[in-house]
Amino acid sequence: MRKLMVVLVVLAFACGTMLMMSSCAKKQIGTGEAAPAAAPSAPAAAPAPSTAGVDMAQDVRAFEAEGIYFDFDKAEIKADAKAILEKKAAWLRANPSYNVKIEGNCDDRGTNEYNLALGDRRAKAAQKFLNALGIGMNRMSTISYGEEKPACTEKNEKCWSKNRRDDFKLSK
């Protein structure tokens, strides 16, 4: 009887451990090539003159589709990113009822803690740049996802460069 109890306790412990381990797995969000492919084409399309709600929905999608990218282990705004942020600032000035959340992201090289801090520096760099262009700090928030929301999951430089980015999400 005692042997049976020991076996049951060990079995229950093993099942509990497996349950805990499986619930702590990282989520892999995104499939690699889909998100960056949509980004270049969306801003080029001019909104068609139709109802205001449809135009605004297209404007919001175009705003959110275009992110900015960073060099490896850097949080400095590059020249091409400055042009994108200037367009975003103009849009935000023209649409004062919208707020923006800036999401800092990193590739998967480095520790989770380091990448969360780097993602935070990247998001804050974009926030500071937009603030210098006249967007109030009360209209912007930042969050770092570190390496948790990759746009691409392959292990090569081309893919890693797509993950070193800031994304922009609008809200009212």
mmCIF file of C-alpha atoms in Angstrom:
data_model
loop_
_atom_site.group_PDB
_atom_site.id
_atom_site.type_symbol
_atom_site.label_atom_id
_atom_site.label_comp_id
_atom_site.label_asym_id
_atom_site.label_seq_id
_atom_site.Cartn_x
_atom_site.Cartn_y
_atom_site.Cartn_z
ATOM 1 C CA MET A 1 0.000 0.000 0.000
ATOM 2 C CA ARG A 2 2.788 2.373 0.923
ATOM 3 C CA LYS A 3 4.561 1.631 -2.365
ATOM 4 C CA LEU A 4 1.374 2.489 -4.286
ATOM 5 C CA MET A 5 1.079 5.837 -2.467
ATOM 6 C CA VAL A 6 4.682 6.731 -3.315
ATOM 7 C CA VAL A 7 4.104 5.871 -6.981
ATOM 8 C CA LEU A 8 0.904 7.967 -7.069
ATOM 9 C CA VAL A 9 2.616 10.961 -5.437
ATOM 10 C CA VAL A 10 5.538 10.775 -7.885
ATOM 11 C CA LEU A 11 3.124 10.445 -10.814
ATOM 12 C CA ALA A 12 1.040 13.409 -9.609
ATOM 13 C CA PHE A 13 4.187 15.487 -9.174
ATOM 14 C CA ALA A 14 5.398 14.600 -12.683
ATOM 15 C CA CYS A 15 2.018 15.480 -14.220
ATOM 16 C CA GLY A 16 1.907 18.768 -12.330
ATOM 17 C CA THR A 17 5.416 19.661 -13.449
ATOM 18 C CA MET A 18 4.594 18.885 -17.078
ATOM 19 C CA LEU A 19 1.451 21.009 -16.854
ATOM 20 C CA MET A 20 3.399 23.941 -15.401
ATOM 21 C CA MET A 21 6.149 23.680 -18.021
ATOM 22 C CA SER A 22 3.738 23.587 -20.933
ATOM 23 C CA SER A 23 1.846 26.643 -19.697
ATOM 24 C CA CYS A 24 5.026 28.761 -19.574
ATOM 25 C CA ALA A 25 6.050 28.315 -23.202
ATOM 26 C CA LYS A 26 6.849 31.424 -25.257
ATOM 27 C CA LYS A 27 4.352 32.425 -27.878
ATOM 28 C CA GLN A 28 5.714 32.804 -31.393
ATOM 29 C CA ILE A 29 3.702 35.555 -33.019
ATOM 30 C CA GLY A 30 3.981 36.299 -36.718
ATOM 31 C CA THR A 31 5.168 34.117 -39.569
ATOM 32 C CA GLY A 32 8.110 36.002 -40.931
ATOM 33 C CA GLU A 33 7.395 37.434 -44.347
ATOM 34 C CA ALA A 34 3.742 38.540 -44.148
ATOM 35 C CA ALA A 35 3.993 41.742 -42.082
ATOM 36 C CA PRO A 36 6.991 43.419 -43.793
ATOM 37 C CA ALA A 37 5.581 42.707 -47.264
ATOM 38 C CA ALA A 38 2.445 44.732 -46.485
ATOM 39 C CA ALA A 39 4.314 47.704 -45.019
ATOM 40 C CA PRO A 40 5.810 49.228 -48.208
ATOM 41 C CA SER A 41 2.622 49.053 -50.283
ATOM 42 C CA ALA A 42 0.163 50.464 -47.716
ATOM 43 C CA PRO A 43 1.560 54.031 -47.368
ATOM 44 C CA ALA A 44 1.793 54.492 -51.150
ATOM 45 C CA ALA A 45 -1.952 54.062 -51.655
ATOM 46 C CA ALA A 46 -3.876 57.314 -51.476
ATOM 47 C CA PRO A 47 -7.274 57.120 -49.791
ATOM 48 C CA ALA A 48 -10.128 57.129 -52.275
ATOM 49 C CA PRO A 49 -12.720 59.865 -51.797
ATOM 50 C CA SER A 50 -15.618 57.978 -50.224
ATOM 51 C CA THR A 51 -17.253 57.976 -46.821
ATOM 52 C CA ALA A 52 -15.245 59.482 -43.972
ATOM 53 C CA GLY A 53 -15.336 56.299 -41.866
ATOM 54 C CA VAL A 54 -13.837 54.176 -44.626
ATOM 55 C CA ASP A 55 -11.138 56.786 -45.324
ATOM 56 C CA MET A 56 -10.237 57.004 -41.642
ATOM 57 C CA ALA A 57 -10.025 53.215 -41.337
ATOM 58 C CA GLN A 58 -7.661 53.159 -44.333
ATOM 59 C CA ASP A 59 -5.612 55.993 -42.836
ATOM 60 C CA VAL A 60 -5.325 54.151 -39.523
ATOM 61 C CA ARG A 61 -4.257 50.920 -41.255
ATOM 62 C CA ALA A 62 -1.658 52.810 -43.318
ATOM 63 C CA PHE A 63 -0.343 54.580 -40.203
ATOM 64 C CA GLU A 64 -0.001 51.312 -38.283
ATOM 65 C CA ALA A 65 1.450 49.353 -41.222
ATOM 66 C CA GLU A 66 4.620 51.419 -41.446
ATOM 67 C CA GLY A 67 7.173 50.811 -38.725
ATOM 68 C CA ILE A 68 10.708 52.039 -38.311
ATOM 69 C CA TYR A 69 13.815 49.857 -38.187
ATOM 70 C CA PHE A 70 17.040 49.959 -36.192
ATOM 71 C CA ASP A 71 20.614 48.764 -36.570
ATOM 72 C CA PHE A 72 21.840 45.842 -34.479
ATOM 73 C CA ASP A 73 22.101 46.711 -30.774
ATOM 74 C CA LYS A 74 21.190 50.369 -31.462
ATOM 75 C CA ALA A 75 18.326 52.672 -30.525
ATOM 76 C CA GLU A 76 19.274 55.676 -32.678
ATOM 77 C CA ILE A 77 16.713 56.924 -35.208
ATOM 78 C CA LYS A 78 18.082 56.434 -38.745
ATOM 79 C CA ALA A 79 17.537 58.936 -41.593
ATOM 80 C CA ASP A 80 14.839 56.864 -43.320
ATOM 81 C CA ALA A 81 13.056 56.434 -39.985
ATOM 82 C CA LYS A 82 13.095 60.208 -39.425
ATOM 83 C CA ALA A 83 11.120 60.705 -42.650
ATOM 84 C CA ILE A 84 8.559 58.110 -41.544
ATOM 85 C CA LEU A 85 8.250 59.698 -38.094
ATOM 86 C CA GLU A 86 7.764 63.137 -39.678
ATOM 87 C CA LYS A 87 4.823 61.720 -41.677
ATOM 88 C CA LYS A 88 3.410 60.146 -38.530
ATOM 89 C CA ALA A 89 3.746 63.423 -36.623
ATOM 90 C CA ALA A 90 1.910 65.295 -39.391
ATOM 91 C CA TRP A 91 -0.878 62.693 -39.307
ATOM 92 C CA LEU A 92 -1.147 62.894 -35.511
ATOM 93 C CA ARG A 93 -1.290 66.714 -35.633
ATOM 94 C CA ALA A 94 -4.102 66.483 -38.203
ATOM 95 C CA ASN A 95 -5.958 63.895 -36.075
ATOM 96 C CA PRO A 96 -5.735 65.128 -32.472
ATOM 97 C CA SER A 97 -8.330 62.646 -31.188
ATOM 98 C CA TYR A 98 -5.882 59.770 -31.727
ATOM 99 C CA ASN A 99 -3.163 58.579 -29.359
ATOM 100 C CA VAL A 100 -0.285 56.317 -30.325
ATOM 101 C CA LYS A 101 1.368 53.399 -28.550
ATOM 102 C CA ILE A 102 4.957 52.847 -29.671
ATOM 103 C CA GLU A 103 6.021 49.209 -29.415
ATOM 104 C CA GLY A 104 9.757 48.520 -29.235
ATOM 105 C CA ASN A 105 10.954 45.165 -30.603
ATOM 106 C CA CYS A 106 14.277 43.328 -30.916
ATOM 107 C CA ASP A 107 15.702 40.290 -32.641
ATOM 108 C CA ASP A 108 16.211 37.186 -30.526
ATOM 109 C CA ARG A 109 19.934 37.609 -29.938
ATOM 110 C CA GLY A 110 20.731 38.607 -26.365
ATOM 111 C CA THR A 111 18.972 37.873 -23.090
ATOM 112 C CA ASN A 112 15.293 38.569 -22.509
ATOM 113 C CA GLU A 113 16.164 41.280 -19.978
ATOM 114 C CA TYR A 114 18.611 42.999 -22.322
ATOM 115 C CA ASN A 115 16.172 42.899 -25.244
ATOM 116 C CA LEU A 116 13.335 44.297 -23.124
ATOM 117 C CA ALA A 117 15.584 47.216 -22.129
ATOM 118 C CA LEU A 118 16.735 47.747 -25.734
ATOM 119 C CA GLY A 119 13.137 47.644 -27.001
ATOM 120 C CA ASP A 120 12.244 50.247 -24.369
ATOM 121 C CA ARG A 121 15.093 52.519 -25.516
ATOM 122 C CA ARG A 122 13.924 52.166 -29.131
ATOM 123 C CA ALA A 123 10.318 53.017 -28.279
ATOM 124 C CA LYS A 124 11.398 55.992 -26.165
ATOM 125 C CA ALA A 125 13.690 57.257 -28.963
ATOM 126 C CA ALA A 126 10.716 57.398 -31.350
ATOM 127 C CA GLN A 127 8.565 58.997 -28.637
ATOM 128 C CA LYS A 128 11.207 61.682 -28.017
ATOM 129 C CA PHE A 129 11.502 62.368 -31.758
ATOM 130 C CA LEU A 130 7.706 62.702 -32.152
ATOM 131 C CA ASN A 131 7.573 64.956 -29.090
ATOM 132 C CA ALA A 132 10.212 67.224 -30.661
ATOM 133 C CA LEU A 133 7.897 67.454 -33.696
ATOM 134 C CA GLY A 134 5.051 68.754 -31.521
ATOM 135 C CA ILE A 135 3.204 65.610 -30.434
ATOM 136 C CA GLY A 136 2.339 65.845 -26.744
ATOM 137 C CA MET A 137 3.731 63.221 -24.382
ATOM 138 C CA ASN A 138 0.181 62.761 -23.061
ATOM 139 C CA ARG A 139 -0.801 61.342 -26.475
ATOM 140 C CA MET A 140 1.975 58.748 -26.584
ATOM 141 C CA SER A 141 2.790 55.626 -24.614
ATOM 142 C CA THR A 142 5.610 53.139 -25.009
ATOM 143 C CA ILE A 143 5.986 49.437 -24.387
ATOM 144 C CA SER A 144 8.813 47.019 -25.030
ATOM 145 C CA TYR A 145 8.143 43.521 -26.251
ATOM 146 C CA GLY A 146 11.838 42.701 -26.534
ATOM 147 C CA GLU A 147 12.065 39.545 -28.633
ATOM 148 C CA GLU A 148 8.507 38.352 -27.850
ATOM 149 C CA LYS A 149 6.756 39.563 -31.039
ATOM 150 C CA PRO A 150 8.995 38.676 -33.977
ATOM 151 C CA ALA A 151 7.960 39.666 -37.481
ATOM 152 C CA CYS A 152 10.232 36.905 -38.800
ATOM 153 C CA THR A 153 11.437 33.718 -37.101
ATOM 154 C CA GLU A 154 14.300 32.581 -39.333
ATOM 155 C CA LYS A 155 17.849 32.684 -37.971
ATOM 156 C CA ASN A 156 19.625 35.005 -40.431
ATOM 157 C CA GLU A 157 20.522 38.687 -40.717
ATOM 158 C CA LYS A 158 17.730 39.509 -43.177
ATOM 159 C CA CYS A 159 15.154 38.160 -40.759
ATOM 160 C CA TRP A 160 16.755 39.655 -37.645
ATOM 161 C CA SER A 161 16.738 43.105 -39.288
ATOM 162 C CA LYS A 162 12.935 42.875 -39.655
ATOM 163 C CA ASN A 163 12.594 42.267 -35.920
ATOM 164 C CA ARG A 164 14.649 45.319 -34.856
ATOM 165 C CA ARG A 165 11.750 47.745 -35.129
ATOM 166 C CA ASP A 166 9.178 50.030 -33.568
ATOM 167 C CA ASP A 167 5.520 49.392 -34.365
ATOM 168 C CA PHE A 168 2.839 52.046 -33.942
ATOM 169 C CA LYS A 169 -0.722 51.359 -32.732
ATOM 170 C CA LEU A 170 -3.433 54.013 -32.664
ATOM 171 C CA SER A 171 -6.256 54.443 -30.173
ATOM 172 C CA LYS A 172 -8.819 57.114 -29.402
#
